[in-house]
Short mmCIF file of C-alpha atoms in Angstrom, two decimals:
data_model
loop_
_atom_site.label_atom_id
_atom_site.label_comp_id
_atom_site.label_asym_id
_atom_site.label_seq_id
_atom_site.Cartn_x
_atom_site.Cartn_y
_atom_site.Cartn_z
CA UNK A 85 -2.70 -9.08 -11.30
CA UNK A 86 0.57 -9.51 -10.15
CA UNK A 87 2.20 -12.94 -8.59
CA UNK A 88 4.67 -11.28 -6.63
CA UNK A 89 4.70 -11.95 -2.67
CA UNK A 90 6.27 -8.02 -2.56
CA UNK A 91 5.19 -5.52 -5.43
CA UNK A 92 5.28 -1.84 -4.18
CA UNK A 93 3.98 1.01 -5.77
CA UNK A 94 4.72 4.80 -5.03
CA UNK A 95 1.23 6.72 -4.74
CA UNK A 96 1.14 10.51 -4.05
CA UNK A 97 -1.88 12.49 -3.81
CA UNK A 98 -1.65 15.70 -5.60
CA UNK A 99 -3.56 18.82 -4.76
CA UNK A 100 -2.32 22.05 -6.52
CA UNK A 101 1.56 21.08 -6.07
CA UNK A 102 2.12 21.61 -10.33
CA UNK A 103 5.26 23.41 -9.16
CA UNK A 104 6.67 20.32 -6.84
CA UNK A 105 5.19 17.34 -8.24
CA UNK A 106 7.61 16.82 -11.22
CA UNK A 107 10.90 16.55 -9.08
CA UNK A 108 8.80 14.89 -6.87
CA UNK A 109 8.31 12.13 -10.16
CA UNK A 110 11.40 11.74 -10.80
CA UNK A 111 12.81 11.44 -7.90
CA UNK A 112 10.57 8.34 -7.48
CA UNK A 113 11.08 6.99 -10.93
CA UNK A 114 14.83 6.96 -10.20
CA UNK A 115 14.07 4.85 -7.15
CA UNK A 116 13.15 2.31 -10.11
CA UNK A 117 9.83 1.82 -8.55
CA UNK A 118 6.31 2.18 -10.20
CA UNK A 119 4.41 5.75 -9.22
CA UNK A 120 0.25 6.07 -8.87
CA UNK A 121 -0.60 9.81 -8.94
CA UNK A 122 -3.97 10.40 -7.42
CA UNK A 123 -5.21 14.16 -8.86
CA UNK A 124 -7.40 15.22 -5.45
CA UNK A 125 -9.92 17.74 -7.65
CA UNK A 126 -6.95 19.98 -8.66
CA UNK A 127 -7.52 22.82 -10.50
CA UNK A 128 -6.50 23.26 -14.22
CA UNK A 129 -2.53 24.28 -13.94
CA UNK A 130 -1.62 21.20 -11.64
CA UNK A 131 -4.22 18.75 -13.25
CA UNK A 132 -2.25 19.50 -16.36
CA UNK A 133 1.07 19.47 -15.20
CA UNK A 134 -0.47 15.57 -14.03
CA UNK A 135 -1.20 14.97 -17.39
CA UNK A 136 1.79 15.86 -19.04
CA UNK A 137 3.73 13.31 -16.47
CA UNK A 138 1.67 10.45 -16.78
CA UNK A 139 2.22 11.11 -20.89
CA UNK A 140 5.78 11.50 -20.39
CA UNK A 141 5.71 8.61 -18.82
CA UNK A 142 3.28 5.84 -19.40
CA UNK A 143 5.23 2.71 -18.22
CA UNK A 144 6.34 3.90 -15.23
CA UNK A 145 2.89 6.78 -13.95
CA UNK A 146 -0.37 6.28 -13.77
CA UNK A 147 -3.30 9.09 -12.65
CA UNK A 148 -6.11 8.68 -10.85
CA UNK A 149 -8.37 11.73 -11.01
CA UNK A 150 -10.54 12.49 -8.24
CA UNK A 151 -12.90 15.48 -9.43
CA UNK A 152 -14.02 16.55 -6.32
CA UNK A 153 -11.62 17.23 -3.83
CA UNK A 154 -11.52 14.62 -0.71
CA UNK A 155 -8.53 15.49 1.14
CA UNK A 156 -5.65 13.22 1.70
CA UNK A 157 -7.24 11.00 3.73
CA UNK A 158 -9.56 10.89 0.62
CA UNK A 159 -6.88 10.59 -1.76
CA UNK A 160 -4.30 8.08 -0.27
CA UNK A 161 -7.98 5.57 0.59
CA UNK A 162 -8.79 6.11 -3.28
CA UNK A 163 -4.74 5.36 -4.01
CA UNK A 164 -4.81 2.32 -1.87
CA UNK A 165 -7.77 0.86 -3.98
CA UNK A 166 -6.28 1.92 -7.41
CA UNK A 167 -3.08 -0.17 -5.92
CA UNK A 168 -5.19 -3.30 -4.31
CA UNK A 169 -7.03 -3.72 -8.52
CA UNK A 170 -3.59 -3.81 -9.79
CA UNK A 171 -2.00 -6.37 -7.56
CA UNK A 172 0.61 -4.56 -5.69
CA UNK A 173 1.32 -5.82 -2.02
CA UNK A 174 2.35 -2.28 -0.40
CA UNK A 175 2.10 1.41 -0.65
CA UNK A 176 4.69 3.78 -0.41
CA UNK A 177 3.10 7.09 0.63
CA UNK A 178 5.25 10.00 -0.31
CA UNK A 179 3.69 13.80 -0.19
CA UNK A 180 3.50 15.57 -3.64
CA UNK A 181 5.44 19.26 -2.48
CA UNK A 182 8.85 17.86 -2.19
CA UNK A 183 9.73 18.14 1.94
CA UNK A 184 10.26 14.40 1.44
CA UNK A 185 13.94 12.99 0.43
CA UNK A 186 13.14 10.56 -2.71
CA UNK A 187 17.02 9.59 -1.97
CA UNK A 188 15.73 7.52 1.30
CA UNK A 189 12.66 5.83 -0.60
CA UNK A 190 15.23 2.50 -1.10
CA UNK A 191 15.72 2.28 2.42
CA UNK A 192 12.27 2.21 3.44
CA UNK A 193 11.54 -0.02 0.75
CA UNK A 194 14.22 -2.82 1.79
CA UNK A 195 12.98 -1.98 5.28
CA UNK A 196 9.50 -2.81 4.23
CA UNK A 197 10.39 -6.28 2.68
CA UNK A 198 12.26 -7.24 5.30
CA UNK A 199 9.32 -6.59 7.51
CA UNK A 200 6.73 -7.28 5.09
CA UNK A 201 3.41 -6.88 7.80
CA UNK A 202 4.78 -3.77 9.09
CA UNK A 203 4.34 0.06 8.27
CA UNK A 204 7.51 1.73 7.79
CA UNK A 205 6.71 5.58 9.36
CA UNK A 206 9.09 8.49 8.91
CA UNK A 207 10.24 10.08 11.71
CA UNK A 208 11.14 13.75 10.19
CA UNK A 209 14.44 15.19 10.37
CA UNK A 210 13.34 18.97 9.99
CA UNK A 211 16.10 21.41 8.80
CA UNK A 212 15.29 25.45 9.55
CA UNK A 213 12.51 25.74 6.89
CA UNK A 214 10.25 24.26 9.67
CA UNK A 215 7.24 26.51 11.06
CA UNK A 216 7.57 26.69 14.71
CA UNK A 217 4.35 26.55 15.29
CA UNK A 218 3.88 23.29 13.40
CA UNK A 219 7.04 22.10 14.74
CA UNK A 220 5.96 22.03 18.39
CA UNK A 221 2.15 21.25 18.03
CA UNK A 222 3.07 18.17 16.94
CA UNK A 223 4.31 17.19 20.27
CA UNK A 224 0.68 17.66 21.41
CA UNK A 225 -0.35 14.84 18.86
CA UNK A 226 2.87 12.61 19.62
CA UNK A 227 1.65 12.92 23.38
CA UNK A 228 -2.18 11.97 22.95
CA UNK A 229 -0.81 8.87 20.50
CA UNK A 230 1.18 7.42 23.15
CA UNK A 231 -2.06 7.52 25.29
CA UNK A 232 -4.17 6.53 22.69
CA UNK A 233 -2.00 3.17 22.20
CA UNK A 234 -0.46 3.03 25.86
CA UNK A 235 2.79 2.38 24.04
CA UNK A 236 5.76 4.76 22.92
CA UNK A 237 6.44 2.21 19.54
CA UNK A 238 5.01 5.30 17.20
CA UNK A 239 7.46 8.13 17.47
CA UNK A 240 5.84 10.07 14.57
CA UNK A 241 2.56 9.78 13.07
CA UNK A 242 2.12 12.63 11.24
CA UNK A 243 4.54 12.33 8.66
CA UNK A 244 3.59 11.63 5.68
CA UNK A 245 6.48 9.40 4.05
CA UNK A 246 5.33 5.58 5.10
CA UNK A 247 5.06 2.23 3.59
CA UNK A 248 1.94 0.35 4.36
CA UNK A 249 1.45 -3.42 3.96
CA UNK A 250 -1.95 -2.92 1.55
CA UNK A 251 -3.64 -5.89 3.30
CA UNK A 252 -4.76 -4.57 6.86
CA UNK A 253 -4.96 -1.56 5.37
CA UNK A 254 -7.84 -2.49 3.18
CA UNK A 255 -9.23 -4.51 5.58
CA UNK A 256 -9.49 -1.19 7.78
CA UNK A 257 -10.86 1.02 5.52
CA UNK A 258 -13.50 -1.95 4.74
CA UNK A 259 -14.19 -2.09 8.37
CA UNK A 260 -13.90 1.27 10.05
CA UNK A 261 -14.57 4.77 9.16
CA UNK A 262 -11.05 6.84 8.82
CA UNK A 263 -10.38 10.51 9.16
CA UNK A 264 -10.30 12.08 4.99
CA UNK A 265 -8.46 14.93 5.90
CA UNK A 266 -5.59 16.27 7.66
CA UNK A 267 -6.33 13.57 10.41
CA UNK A 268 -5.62 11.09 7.95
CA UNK A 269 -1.77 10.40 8.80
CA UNK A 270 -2.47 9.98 12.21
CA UNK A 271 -5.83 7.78 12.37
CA UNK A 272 -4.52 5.69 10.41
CA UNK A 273 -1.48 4.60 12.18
CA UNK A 274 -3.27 4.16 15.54
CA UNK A 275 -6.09 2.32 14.16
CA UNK A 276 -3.42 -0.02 12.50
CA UNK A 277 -1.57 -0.56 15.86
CA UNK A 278 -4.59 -1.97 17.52
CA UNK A 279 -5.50 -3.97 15.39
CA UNK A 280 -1.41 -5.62 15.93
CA UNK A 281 0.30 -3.95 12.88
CA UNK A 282 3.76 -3.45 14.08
CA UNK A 283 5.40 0.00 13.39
CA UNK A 284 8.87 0.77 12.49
CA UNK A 285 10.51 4.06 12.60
CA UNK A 286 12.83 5.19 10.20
CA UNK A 287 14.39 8.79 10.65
CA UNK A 288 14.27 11.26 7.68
CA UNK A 289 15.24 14.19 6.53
CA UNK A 290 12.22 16.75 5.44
CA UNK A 291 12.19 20.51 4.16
CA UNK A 292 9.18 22.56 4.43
CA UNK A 293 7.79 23.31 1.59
CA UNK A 294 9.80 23.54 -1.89
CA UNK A 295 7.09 25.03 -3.65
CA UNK A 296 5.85 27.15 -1.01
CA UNK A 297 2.36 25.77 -0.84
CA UNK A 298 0.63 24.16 2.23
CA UNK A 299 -2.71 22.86 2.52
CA UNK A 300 -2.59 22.81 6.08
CA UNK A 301 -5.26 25.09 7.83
CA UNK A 302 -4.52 26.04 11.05
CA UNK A 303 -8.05 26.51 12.86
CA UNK A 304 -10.20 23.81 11.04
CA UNK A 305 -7.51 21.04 10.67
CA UNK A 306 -6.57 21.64 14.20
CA UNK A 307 -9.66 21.43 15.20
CA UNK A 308 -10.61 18.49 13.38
CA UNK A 309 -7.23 16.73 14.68
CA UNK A 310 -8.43 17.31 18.19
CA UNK A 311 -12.05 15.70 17.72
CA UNK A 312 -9.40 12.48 16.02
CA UNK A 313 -7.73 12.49 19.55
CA UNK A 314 -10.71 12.08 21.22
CA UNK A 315 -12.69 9.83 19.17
CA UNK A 316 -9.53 7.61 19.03
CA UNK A 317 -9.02 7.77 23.56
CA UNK A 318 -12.84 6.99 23.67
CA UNK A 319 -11.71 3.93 21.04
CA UNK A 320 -9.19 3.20 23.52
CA UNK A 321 -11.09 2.72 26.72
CA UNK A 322 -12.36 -0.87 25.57
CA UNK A 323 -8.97 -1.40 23.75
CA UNK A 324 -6.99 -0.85 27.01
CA UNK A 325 -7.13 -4.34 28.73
CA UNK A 326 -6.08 -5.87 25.39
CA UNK A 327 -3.40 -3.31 25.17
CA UNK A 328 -1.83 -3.51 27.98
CA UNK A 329 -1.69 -7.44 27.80
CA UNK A 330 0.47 -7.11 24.68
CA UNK A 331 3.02 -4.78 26.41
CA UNK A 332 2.86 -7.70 29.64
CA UNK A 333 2.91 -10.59 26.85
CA UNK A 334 6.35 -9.13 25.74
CA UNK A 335 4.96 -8.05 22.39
CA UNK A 336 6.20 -4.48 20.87
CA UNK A 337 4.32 -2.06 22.07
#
C-alpha cells in the first residue's frame, strides 16, 4: 500500500476497442502515470490485444479481467476497487476508443491535486465527428441534472474523462446502488454532489470515435438513462431542503 497523500492511477474499461486501446496506452503512459485496464468480458481479438499491453508493459499496466460483461458502470466500480487494494488516492477515468485527448490528462491531474476532494469532469469540446443526435440529446440530460441537483455547478456529466477522489467514491458504491451501464457517468456525478463532493469543470477536446466502434444503444440505453433521471428527481425530493440551504449558505452549488 502506498504512503502517498496523492497517488493516481489511469483506469480504462475496455470492451472490444483492440483497435483504439493501444494509442489509447500510450498516450497515458507518456502522461508518466500508472494505467489499470479493466477487460469488461471482451471477446478474444481485444482480450488479446489486452494481453499483449499489459506484457509489453508490466511496470507501468495492469489488467483486470471481468469475464462476463458488466457495462461501464460495471467496469469503472470493479476499477475503482482494483485501485482502493493497491493504495492509490484517485482515479483518472479515461474511455478506451480514443475520443479523449491523453495530451490534457496533466492538466486534470494538477487540477485534481490542487483540489484533492473534488472530481475533475470534462466538459467535451466536440469537433465535426460528433453524431447529431447524440450531440443534442445530451442537453436533455444536462437539463434534468440541473434539476436533479438544483444547481448549474455540473456542466457535463456524461463525459467520460474525470478524476475522482477514490474515497467518497467507495464510500458510495458501499452505500448506494449505482447505475452499471450507460447511466453510469451520470449517476455517479449527481449522487457525488449530494453527498457535498464539489465538481470542477475542465473543457476538452473529444473526437467521436477513432476506431469506429460505439457501444452506445440508442433505444435501451436511452431508455435506461431516462428511468436514472427519474429515480435520481424522486432522490431529490427529500434532498431539496438540504440543497437549497447550501446554495443560501454560500456553498458551490
Amino acid at each position: 500500500m502506498r504512503d502517498v497523500a496523492f497517488s493516481p492511477v489511469v483506469v480504462i474499461p475496455v470492451y472490444d476497442h483492440e483497435h483504439a486501446i493501444a494509442a489509447v496506452v500510450q498516450g497515458v503512459l507518456a502522461s508518466g502515470l500508472p494505467c489499470l485496464l479493466v477487460d469488461d468480458g471482451s471477446h478474444d481479438g481485444c482480450a488479446q490485444a489486452l494481453r499483449a499491453l499489459a506484457a509489453q508493459y508490466p511496470e507501468q499496466v495492469t489488467l483486470h479481467r471481468l469475464e462476463i460483461n458488466q457495462g461501464k458502470g460495471g467496469a469503472m466500480l470493479a476499477g475503482f476497487e482494483q485501485a482502493h487494494r493497491r493504495g492509490y488516492s484517485h482515479v483518472l477515468q479515461i474511455d478506451a476508443d480514443g475520443q479523449h485527448t491523453t495530451d490534457d490528462i496533466p492538466v486534470f491531474v494538477a487540477l485534481a491535486e490542487a483540489h484533492p476532494d473534488a472530481v475533475i469532469c470534462g466538459i467535451p469540446a466536440y469537433d465535426a465527428s460528433v453524431p447529431k443526435a447524440r450531440l443534442y440529446g445530451r442537453y436533455a440530460t444536462h437539463i434534468w441534472v440541473w434539476i436533479n441537483t438544483l444547481s448549474l455547478q455540473i456542466r457535463d456529466s456524461m463525459c467520460g474523462f474525470r478524476v475522482y477522489p477514490l474515497a467518497p467514491v467507495k464510500r458510495l458504491a458501499v452505500e448506494e446502488t449505482i447505475g452499471r451501464r450507460m447511466d453510469f457517468d451520470t449517476e455517479v456525478l449527481v449522487r457525488l454532489f449530494w453527498r457535498g463532493v464539489q465538481v470542477i469543470s475542465q473543457p476538452t477536446r473529444v473526437t467521436y470515435p477513432s476506431d469506429g466502434v460505439s457501444h452506445f444503444d440508442v433505444w435501451r440505453d436511452n431508455v435506461r438513462i431516462s428511468c436514472m433521471h427519474t429515480r435520481l428527481f424522486f432522490g431529490m425530493l427529500p434532498r431539496a431542503p438540504r440543497l437549497l440551504w447550501r446554495r443560501l449558505a454560500g456553498r458551490p452549488a
